Coordinates of C-alpha atoms in Angstrom, one line a residue:
X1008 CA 0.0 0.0 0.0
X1009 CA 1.8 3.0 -1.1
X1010 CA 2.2 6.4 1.1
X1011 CA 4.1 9.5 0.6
X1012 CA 8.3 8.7 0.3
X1013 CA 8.2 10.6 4.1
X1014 CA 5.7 8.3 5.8
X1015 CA 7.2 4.9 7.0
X1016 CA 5.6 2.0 5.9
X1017 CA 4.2 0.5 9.2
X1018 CA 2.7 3.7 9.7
X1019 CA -1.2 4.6 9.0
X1020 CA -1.5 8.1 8.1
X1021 CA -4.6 10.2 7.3
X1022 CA -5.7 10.5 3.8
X1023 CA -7.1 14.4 3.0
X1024 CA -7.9 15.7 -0.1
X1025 CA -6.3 12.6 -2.2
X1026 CA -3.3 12.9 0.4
X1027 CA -1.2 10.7 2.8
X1028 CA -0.2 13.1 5.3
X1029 CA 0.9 13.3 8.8
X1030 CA -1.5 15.0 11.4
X1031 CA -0.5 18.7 11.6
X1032 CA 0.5 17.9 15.7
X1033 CA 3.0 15.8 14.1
X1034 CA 1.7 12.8 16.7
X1035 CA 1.5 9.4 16.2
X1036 CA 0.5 6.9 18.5
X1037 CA 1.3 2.9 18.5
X1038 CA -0.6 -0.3 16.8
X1039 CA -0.3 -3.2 18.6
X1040 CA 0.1 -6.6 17.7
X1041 CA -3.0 -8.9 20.1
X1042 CA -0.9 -11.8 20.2
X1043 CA 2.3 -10.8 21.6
X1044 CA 1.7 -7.4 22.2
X1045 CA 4.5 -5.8 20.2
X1046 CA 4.3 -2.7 18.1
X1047 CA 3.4 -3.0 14.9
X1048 CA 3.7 0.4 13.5
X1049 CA 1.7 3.7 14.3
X1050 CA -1.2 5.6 13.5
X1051 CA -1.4 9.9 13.0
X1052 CA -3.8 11.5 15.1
X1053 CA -5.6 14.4 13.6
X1054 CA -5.6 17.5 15.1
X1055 CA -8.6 20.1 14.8
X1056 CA -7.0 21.8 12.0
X1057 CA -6.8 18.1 10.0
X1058 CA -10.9 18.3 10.6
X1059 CA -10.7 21.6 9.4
X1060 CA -9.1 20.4 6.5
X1061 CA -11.1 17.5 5.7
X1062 CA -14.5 19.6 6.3
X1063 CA -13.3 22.0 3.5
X1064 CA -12.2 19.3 1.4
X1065 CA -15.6 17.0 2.1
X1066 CA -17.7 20.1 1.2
X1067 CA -16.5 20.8 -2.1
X1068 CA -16.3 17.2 -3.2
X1069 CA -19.8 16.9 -2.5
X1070 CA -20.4 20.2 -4.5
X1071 CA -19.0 18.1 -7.6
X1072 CA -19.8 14.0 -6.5
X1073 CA -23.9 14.7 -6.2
X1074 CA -23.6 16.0 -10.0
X1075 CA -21.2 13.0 -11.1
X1076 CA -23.9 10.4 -13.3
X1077 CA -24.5 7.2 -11.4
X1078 CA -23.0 5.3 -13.9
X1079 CA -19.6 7.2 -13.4
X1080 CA -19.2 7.0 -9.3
X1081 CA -20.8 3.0 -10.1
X1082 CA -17.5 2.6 -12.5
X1083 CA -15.0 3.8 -9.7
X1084 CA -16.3 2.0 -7.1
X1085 CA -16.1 -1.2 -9.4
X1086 CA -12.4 -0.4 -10.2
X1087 CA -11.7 -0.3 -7.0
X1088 CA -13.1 -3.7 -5.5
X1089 CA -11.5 -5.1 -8.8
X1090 CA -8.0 -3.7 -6.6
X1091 CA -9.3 -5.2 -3.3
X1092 CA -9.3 -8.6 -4.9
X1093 CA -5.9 -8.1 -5.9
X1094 CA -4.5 -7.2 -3.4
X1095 CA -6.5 -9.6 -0.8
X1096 CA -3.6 -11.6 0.7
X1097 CA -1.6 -8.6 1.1
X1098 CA -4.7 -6.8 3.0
X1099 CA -5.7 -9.7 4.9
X1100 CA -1.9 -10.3 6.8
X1101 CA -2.2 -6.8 7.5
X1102 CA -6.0 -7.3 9.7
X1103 CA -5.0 -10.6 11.1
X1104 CA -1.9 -8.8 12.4
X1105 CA -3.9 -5.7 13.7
X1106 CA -7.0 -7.5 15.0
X1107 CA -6.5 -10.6 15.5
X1108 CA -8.7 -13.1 13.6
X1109 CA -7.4 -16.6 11.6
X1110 CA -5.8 -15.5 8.3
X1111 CA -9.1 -17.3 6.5
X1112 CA -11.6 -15.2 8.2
X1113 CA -9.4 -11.9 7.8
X1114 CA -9.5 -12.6 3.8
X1115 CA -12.7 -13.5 3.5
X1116 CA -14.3 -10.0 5.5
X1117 CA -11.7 -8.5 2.8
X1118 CA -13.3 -10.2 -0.3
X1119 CA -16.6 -8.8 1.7
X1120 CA -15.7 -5.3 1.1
X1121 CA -15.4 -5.8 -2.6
X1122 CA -18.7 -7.3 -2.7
X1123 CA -19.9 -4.6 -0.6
X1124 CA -18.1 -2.1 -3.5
X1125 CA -19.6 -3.6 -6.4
X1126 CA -23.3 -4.2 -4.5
X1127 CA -23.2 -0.2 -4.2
X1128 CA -22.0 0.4 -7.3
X1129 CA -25.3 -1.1 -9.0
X1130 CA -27.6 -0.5 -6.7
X1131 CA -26.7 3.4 -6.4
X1132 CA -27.9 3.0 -10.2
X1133 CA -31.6 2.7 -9.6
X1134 CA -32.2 5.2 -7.2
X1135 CA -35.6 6.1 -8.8
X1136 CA -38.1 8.5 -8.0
X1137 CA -41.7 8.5 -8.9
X1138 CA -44.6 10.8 -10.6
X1139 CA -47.6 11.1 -8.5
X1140 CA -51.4 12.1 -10.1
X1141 CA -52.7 15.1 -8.7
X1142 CA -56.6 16.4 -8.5
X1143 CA -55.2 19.9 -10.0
X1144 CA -55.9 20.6 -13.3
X1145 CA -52.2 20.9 -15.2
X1146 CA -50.5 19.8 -11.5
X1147 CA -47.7 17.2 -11.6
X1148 CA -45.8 16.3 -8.5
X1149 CA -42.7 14.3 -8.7
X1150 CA -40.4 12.9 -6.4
X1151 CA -36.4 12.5 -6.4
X1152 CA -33.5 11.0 -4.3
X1153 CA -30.6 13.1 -3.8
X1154 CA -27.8 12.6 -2.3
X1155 CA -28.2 13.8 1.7
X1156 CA -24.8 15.7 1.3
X1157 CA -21.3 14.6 3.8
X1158 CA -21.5 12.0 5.8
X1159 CA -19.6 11.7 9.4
X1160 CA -18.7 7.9 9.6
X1161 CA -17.5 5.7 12.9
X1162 CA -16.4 2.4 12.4
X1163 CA -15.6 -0.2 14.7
X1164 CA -12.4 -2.7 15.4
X1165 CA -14.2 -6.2 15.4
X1166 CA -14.6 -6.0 11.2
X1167 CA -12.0 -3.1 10.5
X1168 CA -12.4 -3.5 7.1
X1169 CA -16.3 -4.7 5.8
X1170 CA -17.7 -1.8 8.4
X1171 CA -15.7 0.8 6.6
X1172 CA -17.2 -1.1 3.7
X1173 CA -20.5 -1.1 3.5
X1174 CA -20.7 2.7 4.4
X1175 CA -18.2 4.0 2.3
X1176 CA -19.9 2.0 -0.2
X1177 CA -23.4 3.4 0.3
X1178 CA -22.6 6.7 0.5
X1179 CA -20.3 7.0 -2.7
X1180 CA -22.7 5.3 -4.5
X1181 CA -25.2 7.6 -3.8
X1182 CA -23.3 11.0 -4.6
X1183 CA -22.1 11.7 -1.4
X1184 CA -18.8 12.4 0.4
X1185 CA -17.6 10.9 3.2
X1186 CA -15.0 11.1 6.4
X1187 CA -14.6 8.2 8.1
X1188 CA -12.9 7.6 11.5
X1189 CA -11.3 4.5 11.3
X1190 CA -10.3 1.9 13.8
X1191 CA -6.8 2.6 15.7
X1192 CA -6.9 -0.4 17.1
X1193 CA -6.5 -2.0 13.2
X1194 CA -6.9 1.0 11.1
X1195 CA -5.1 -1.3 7.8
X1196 CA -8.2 -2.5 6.4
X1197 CA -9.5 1.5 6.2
X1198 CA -6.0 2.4 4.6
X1199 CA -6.2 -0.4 2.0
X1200 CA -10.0 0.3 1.0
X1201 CA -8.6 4.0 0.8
X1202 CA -6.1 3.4 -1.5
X1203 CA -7.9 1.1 -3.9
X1204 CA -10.2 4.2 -4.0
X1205 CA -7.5 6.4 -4.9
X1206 CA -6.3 4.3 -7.3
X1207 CA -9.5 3.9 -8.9
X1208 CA -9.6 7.3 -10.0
X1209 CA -11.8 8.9 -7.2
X1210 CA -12.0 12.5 -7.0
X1211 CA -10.2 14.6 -4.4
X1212 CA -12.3 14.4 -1.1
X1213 CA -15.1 12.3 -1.3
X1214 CA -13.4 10.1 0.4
X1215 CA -11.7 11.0 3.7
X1216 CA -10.1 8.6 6.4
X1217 CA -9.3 9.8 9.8
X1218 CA -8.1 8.4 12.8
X1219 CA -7.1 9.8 16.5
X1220 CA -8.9 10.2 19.4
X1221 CA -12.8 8.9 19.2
X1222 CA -14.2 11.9 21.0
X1223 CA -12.4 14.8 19.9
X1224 CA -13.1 13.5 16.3
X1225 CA -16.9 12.6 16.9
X1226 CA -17.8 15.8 18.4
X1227 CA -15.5 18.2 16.0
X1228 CA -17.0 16.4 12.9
X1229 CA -20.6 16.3 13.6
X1230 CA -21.0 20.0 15.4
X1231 CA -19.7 21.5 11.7
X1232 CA -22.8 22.4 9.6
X1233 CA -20.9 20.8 7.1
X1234 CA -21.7 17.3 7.8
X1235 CA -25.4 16.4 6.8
X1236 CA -25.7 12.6 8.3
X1237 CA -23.8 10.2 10.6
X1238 CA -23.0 6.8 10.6
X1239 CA -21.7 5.0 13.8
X1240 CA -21.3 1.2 14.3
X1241 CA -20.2 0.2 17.5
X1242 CA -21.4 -0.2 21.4
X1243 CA -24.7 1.3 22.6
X1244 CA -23.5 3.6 24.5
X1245 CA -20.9 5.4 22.4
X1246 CA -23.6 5.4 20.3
X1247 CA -26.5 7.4 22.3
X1248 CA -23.7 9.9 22.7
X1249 CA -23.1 10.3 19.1
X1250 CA -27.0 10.1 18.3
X1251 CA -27.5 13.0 21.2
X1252 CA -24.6 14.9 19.7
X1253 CA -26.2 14.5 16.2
X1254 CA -29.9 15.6 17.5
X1255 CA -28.7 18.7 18.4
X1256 CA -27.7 19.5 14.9
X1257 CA -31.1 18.0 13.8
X1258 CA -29.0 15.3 11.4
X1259 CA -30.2 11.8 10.8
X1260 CA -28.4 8.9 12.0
X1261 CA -27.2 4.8 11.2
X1262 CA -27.0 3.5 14.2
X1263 CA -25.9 -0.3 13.9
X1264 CA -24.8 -0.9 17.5
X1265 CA -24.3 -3.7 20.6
X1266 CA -26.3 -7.5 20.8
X1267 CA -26.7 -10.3 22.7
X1268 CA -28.2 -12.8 20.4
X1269 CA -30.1 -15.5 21.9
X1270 CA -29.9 -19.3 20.0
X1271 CA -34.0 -21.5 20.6
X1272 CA -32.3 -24.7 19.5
X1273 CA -35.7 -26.9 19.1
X1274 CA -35.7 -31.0 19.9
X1275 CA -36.2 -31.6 16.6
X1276 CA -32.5 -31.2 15.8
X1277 CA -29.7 -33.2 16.2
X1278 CA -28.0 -32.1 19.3
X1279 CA -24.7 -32.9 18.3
X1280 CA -24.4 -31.9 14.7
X1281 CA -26.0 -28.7 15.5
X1282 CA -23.5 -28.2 18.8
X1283 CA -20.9 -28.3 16.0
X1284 CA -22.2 -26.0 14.1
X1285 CA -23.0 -23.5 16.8
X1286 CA -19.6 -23.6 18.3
X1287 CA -17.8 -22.4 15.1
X1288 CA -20.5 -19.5 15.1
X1289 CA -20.1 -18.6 18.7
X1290 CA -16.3 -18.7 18.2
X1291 CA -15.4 -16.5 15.3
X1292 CA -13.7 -13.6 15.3
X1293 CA -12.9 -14.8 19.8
X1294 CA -16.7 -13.7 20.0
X1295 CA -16.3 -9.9 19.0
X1296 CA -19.5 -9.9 16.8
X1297 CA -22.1 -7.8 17.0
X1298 CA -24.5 -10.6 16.1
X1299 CA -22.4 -13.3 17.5
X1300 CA -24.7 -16.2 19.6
X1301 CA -24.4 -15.9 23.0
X1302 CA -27.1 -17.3 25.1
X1303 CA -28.0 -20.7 23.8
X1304 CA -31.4 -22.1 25.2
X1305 CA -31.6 -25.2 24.8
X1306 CA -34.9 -27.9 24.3
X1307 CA -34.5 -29.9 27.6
X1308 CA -35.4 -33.3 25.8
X1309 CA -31.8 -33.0 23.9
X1310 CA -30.0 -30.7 26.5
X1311 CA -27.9 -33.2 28.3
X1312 CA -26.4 -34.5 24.9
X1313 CA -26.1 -30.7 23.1
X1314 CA -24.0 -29.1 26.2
X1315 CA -21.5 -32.4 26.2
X1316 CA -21.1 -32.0 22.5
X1317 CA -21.0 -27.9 22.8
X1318 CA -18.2 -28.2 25.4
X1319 CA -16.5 -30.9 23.7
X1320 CA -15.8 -28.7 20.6
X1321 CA -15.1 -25.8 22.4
X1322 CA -12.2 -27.5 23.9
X1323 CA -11.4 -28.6 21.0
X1324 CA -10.5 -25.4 19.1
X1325 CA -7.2 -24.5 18.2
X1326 CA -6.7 -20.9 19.7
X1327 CA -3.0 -19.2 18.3
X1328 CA -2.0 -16.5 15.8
X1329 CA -4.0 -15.7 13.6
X1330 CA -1.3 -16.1 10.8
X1331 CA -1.2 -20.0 11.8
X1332 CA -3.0 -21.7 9.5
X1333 CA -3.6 -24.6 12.1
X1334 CA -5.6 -21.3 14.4
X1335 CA -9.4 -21.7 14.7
X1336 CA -9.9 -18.8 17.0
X1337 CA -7.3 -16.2 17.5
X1338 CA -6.8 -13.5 20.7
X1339 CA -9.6 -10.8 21.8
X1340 CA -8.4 -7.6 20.1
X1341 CA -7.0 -5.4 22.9
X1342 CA -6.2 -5.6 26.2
X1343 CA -9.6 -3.8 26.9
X1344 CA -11.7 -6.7 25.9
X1345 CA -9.6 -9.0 27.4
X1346 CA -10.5 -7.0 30.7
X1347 CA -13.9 -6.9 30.3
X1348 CA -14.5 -10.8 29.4
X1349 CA -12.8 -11.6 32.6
X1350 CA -14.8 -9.3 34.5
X1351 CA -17.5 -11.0 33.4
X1352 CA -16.5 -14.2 33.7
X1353 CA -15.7 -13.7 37.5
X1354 CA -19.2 -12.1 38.1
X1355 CA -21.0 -15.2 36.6
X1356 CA -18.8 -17.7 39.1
X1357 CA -19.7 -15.4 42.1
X1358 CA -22.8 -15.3 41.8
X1359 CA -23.5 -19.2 41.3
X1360 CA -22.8 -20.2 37.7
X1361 CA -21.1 -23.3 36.5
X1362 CA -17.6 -23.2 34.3
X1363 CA -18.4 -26.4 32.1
X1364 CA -14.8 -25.3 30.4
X1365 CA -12.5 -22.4 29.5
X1366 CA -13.0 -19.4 31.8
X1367 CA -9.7 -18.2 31.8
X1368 CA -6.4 -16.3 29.9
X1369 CA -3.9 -18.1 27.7
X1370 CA -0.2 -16.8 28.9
X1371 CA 0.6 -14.1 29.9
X1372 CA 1.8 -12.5 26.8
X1373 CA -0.8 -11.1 24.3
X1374 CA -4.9 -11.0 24.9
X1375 CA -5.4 -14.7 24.2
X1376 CA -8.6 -16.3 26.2
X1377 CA -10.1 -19.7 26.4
X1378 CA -13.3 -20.7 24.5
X1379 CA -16.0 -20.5 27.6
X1380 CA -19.1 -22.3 28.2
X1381 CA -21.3 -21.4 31.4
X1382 CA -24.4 -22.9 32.2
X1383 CA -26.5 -22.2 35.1
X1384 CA -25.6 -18.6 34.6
X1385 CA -28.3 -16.4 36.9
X1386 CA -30.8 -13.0 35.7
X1387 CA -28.3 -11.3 37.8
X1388 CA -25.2 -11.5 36.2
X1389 CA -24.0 -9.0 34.2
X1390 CA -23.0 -11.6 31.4
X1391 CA -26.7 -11.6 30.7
X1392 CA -27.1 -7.9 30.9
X1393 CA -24.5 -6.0 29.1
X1394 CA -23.0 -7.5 25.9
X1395 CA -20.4 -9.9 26.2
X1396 CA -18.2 -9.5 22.9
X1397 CA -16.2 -12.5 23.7
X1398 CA -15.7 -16.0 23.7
X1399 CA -18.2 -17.0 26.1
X1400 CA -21.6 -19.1 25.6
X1401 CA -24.5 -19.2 28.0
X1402 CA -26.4 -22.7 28.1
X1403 CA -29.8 -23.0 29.3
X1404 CA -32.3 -25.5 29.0
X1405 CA -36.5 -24.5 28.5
X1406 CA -39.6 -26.7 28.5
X1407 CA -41.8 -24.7 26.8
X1408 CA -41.1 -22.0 23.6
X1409 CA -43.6 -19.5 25.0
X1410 CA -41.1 -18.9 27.9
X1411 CA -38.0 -19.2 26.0
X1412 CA -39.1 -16.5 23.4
X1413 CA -39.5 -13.9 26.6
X1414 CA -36.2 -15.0 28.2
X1415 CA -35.0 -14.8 24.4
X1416 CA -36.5 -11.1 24.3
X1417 CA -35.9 -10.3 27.7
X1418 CA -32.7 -7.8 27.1
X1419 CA -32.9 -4.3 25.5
X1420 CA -30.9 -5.4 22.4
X1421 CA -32.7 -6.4 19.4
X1422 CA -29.7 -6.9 16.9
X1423 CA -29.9 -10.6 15.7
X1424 CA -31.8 -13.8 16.5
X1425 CA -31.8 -17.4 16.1
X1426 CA -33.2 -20.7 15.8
X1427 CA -32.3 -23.9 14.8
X1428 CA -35.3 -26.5 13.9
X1429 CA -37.0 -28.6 11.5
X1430 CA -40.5 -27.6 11.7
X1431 CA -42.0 -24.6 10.0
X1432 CA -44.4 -24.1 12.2
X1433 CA -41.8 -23.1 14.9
X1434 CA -39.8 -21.3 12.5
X1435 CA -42.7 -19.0 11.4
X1436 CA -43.1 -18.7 15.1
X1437 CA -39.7 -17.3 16.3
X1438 CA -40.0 -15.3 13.1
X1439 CA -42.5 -13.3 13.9
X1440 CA -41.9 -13.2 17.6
X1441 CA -38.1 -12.3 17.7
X1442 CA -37.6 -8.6 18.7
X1443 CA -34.7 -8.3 16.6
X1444 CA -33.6 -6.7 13.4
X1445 CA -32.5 -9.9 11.6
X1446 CA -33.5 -13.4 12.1
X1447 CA -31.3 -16.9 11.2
X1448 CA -32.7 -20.2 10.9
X1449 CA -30.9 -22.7 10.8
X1450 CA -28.7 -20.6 10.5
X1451 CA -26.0 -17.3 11.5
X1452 CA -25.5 -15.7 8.0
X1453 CA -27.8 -12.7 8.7
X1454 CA -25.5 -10.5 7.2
X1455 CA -24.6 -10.0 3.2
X1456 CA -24.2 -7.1 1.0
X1457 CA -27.7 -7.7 -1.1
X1458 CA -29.8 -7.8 2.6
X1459 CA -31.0 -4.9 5.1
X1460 CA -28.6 -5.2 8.5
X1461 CA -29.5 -3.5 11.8
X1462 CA -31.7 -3.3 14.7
X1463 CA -34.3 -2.3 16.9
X1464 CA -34.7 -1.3 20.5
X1465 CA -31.3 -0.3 22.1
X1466 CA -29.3 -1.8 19.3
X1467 CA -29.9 1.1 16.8
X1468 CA -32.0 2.3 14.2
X1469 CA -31.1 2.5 10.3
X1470 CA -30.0 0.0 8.1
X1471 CA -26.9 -0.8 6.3
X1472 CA -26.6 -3.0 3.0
X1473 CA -29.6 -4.3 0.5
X1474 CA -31.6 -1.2 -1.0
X1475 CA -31.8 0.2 2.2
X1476 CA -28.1 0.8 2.8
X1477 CA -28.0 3.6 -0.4
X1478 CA -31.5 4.5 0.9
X1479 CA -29.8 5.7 4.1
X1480 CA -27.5 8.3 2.2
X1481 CA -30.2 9.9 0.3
X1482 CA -33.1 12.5 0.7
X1483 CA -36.6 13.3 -0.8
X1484 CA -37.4 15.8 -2.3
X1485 CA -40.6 16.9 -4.1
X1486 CA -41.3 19.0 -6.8
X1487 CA -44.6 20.5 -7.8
X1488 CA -45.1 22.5 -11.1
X1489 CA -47.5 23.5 -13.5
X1490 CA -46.6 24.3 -17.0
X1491 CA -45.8 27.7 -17.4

């Protein structure tokens, strides 16, 4: 990934007008690596006058971008997931390093991004409008989608690189421009996507990358009457910040934030092919997934046989470096998670919950954790509360679906669902009764480039991806005229 001759390569600098540059404090702080804890190179922090700068430069691109034809923006974006491709492997070592995640899973959330790319690029094609019949004589109302103008974005570290993705995507595609505050945690994937954009021919400035520190950024960015819309993914309560912040501008938000997905895993199924399957759900990424399954409830009929089978294969995985090809799970991302899951972990135990395996660090070097499995886990603990965004699975057994759709529904999030059965009849009935966003049966692909992603309740509003994603970058506008 090529900067400016003055900017080291292990370093992550901010991209301004078409621009790698340092920040103007001439700052840079350090990117470590979640296996061993060394430094991998830095990041530039932006300074108010960067924000300044990347304002001025946003606004004018926009003045040009929402004028480009749909088919032109469609043809840059296209170019520049053709680049992704290429340059997959290169992009993937890069997040594994940063973030932590097996090599496989890095490449294939980078082959996401170009598929989030090339989505946009079609769908920001059919962004239609409509003529409406009118009971006035020579009246004709008509309707258009325009571009909402810049766009503030906040991306998180669990997916550095698809997050960035899908709104970058969107909003390009729809004829806006867009600063984004990337990861510094693993702010590679943001670089690379920047760079393929820049090499794709995209204009000066409708496209700017950022990083720093989260606050100072968030509220500089969206107090400047420049930006028109934010887009935050990431926890709840970051996010009620931002979305206060953004209220008192009167600017409409994305907000794809925190869940705590429950798992109705009916008697119907077999408890220990679907135990296999559920582990390698509940395991990727170390559990830092937004819609990652977390507390499993279980038919009591095949409960017995599902938790020995569920514990079995979470001792089984092979947790290491991500770059290890043999590595099934790799470490939590920073020392902050790693915190946090333990936290958790020891509330569970003290207040009467049963370690069936895992339940503690690997080393002492780097933010490695065991795959955990609790059962017997109480209302009280905090595990079933807050979000755990870690490798830990709740197992509980229920007699009757009635009561294990309101435990299921029983927390304020309302990201993702899921069941796992062979009747229809119970799967149109978790269908309809989830109060979540998305649904899986059978399955935990919820997610996808062609299909609508977000929440309800405390986990957000908005949605990103599908015809809804470019829908969340435009406005409507109405014209009424009679011939003059």
């Amino acid at each position: 990934m090529p900067f400016d001759t003055e900017i080291d390569a292990a370093d992550r600098p901010l991209l301004i007008d078409n621009v790698w540059r340092a920040g103007g404090g001439g700052e840079w702080l350090p990117i470590l690596n979640p296996v061993d804890e060394s430094v991998l190179g830095r990041f530039a922090v932006a300074t108010s006058a960067d924000l300044d700068d990347a304002l001025a430069s946003a606004q004018a691109a926009f003045l040009m971008w929402r004028d480009v034809g749909p088919l032109a923006r469609a043809q840059v974006l296209r170019g520049a997931a053709a680049l992704i491709l290429e340059r997959a492997d290169a992009l993937a070592t890069a997040l594994t390093r940063e973030q932590g995640k097996p090599f496989a899973q890095a490449r294939m959330e980078i082959e996401g991004c170009a598929r989030a790319f090339d989505w946009a690029a079609e769908e920001g094609r059919r962004t239609y409008g409509r003529v409406i019949p009118s009971n006035t004589p020579g009246l004709m109302w008509t309707t258009g989608r325009f571009p909402v103008g810049p766009v503030a974005a906040f991306t998180p570290w669990n997916f550095p690189a698809s997050q960035a993705a899908a709104k970058i995507g969107s909003a390009i595609a729809a004829g806006c421009s867009i600063i984004l505050k990337g990861p510094e945690d693993a702010p590679s994937g943001c670089v690379g996507l920047a760079q393929a954009l820049v090499d794709a021919g995209l204009p000066p400035g409708v496209f700017t990358l950022v990083f720093g520190r989260p606050p100072e950024i968030s509220e500089h960015l969206i107090a400047s009457p420049i930006i028109r819309k934010v887009s935050f993914t990431g926890s709840v309560p970051v996010g009620k910040h931002l979305a206060g912040l953004a209220a008192a501008q009167m600017k409409p938000c994305t907000m794809e934030l925190g869940g705590h997905a429950p798992v109705l895993v009916f008697g119907d199924v077999d408890p220990v092919a679907a135990a296999k399957t559920m582990v390698m759900g509940k395991f990727r990424n170390a559990g830092q997934v937004c819609v990652s399954p977390t507390r499993f409830m279980i038919a009591q009929s095949i409960y017995e046989p599902f938790v020995e089978a569920f514990v079995e294969g979470a001792k089984a995985l092979v947790v290491g470096d991500g770059l290890d090809p043999a590595t099934e799970m790799g470490p939590l991302a920073n020392d902050r998670r790693l915190a946090s899951v333990e936290a958790m972990v020891a509330d569970a135990l003290a207040k009467g919950a049963t370690l069936r395996t895992g339940g503690e660090r690997i080393g002492n070097t780097g933010y490695f954790y065991r795959p955990t499995v609790l059962t017997d886990v109480p209302e009280t603990a905090r595990m079933l509360q807050d979000e755990p965004f870690g490798p830990i699975a709740v197992l509980s057994p229920f007699t009757d679906r009635e009561e294990a759709m309101v435990r299921a529904n029983s927390t304020p999030f309302g990201l993702a669902a899921y069941a796992f059965t062979r009747s229809q009849e119970d799967a149109a009935f978790v269908a309809r009764r989830f109060e979540s966003g998305m649904v899986g049966i059978n399955t935990f692909a919820v997610g996808g480039a062609e299909a609508p992603f977000g929440g309800i309740k405390e986990s957000g509003y908005g949605r990103e991806g599908g015809m809804e994603g470019i829908d969340a970058y435009l406005t409507t506008k109405v014209v009424a005229q009679i011939p003059g």
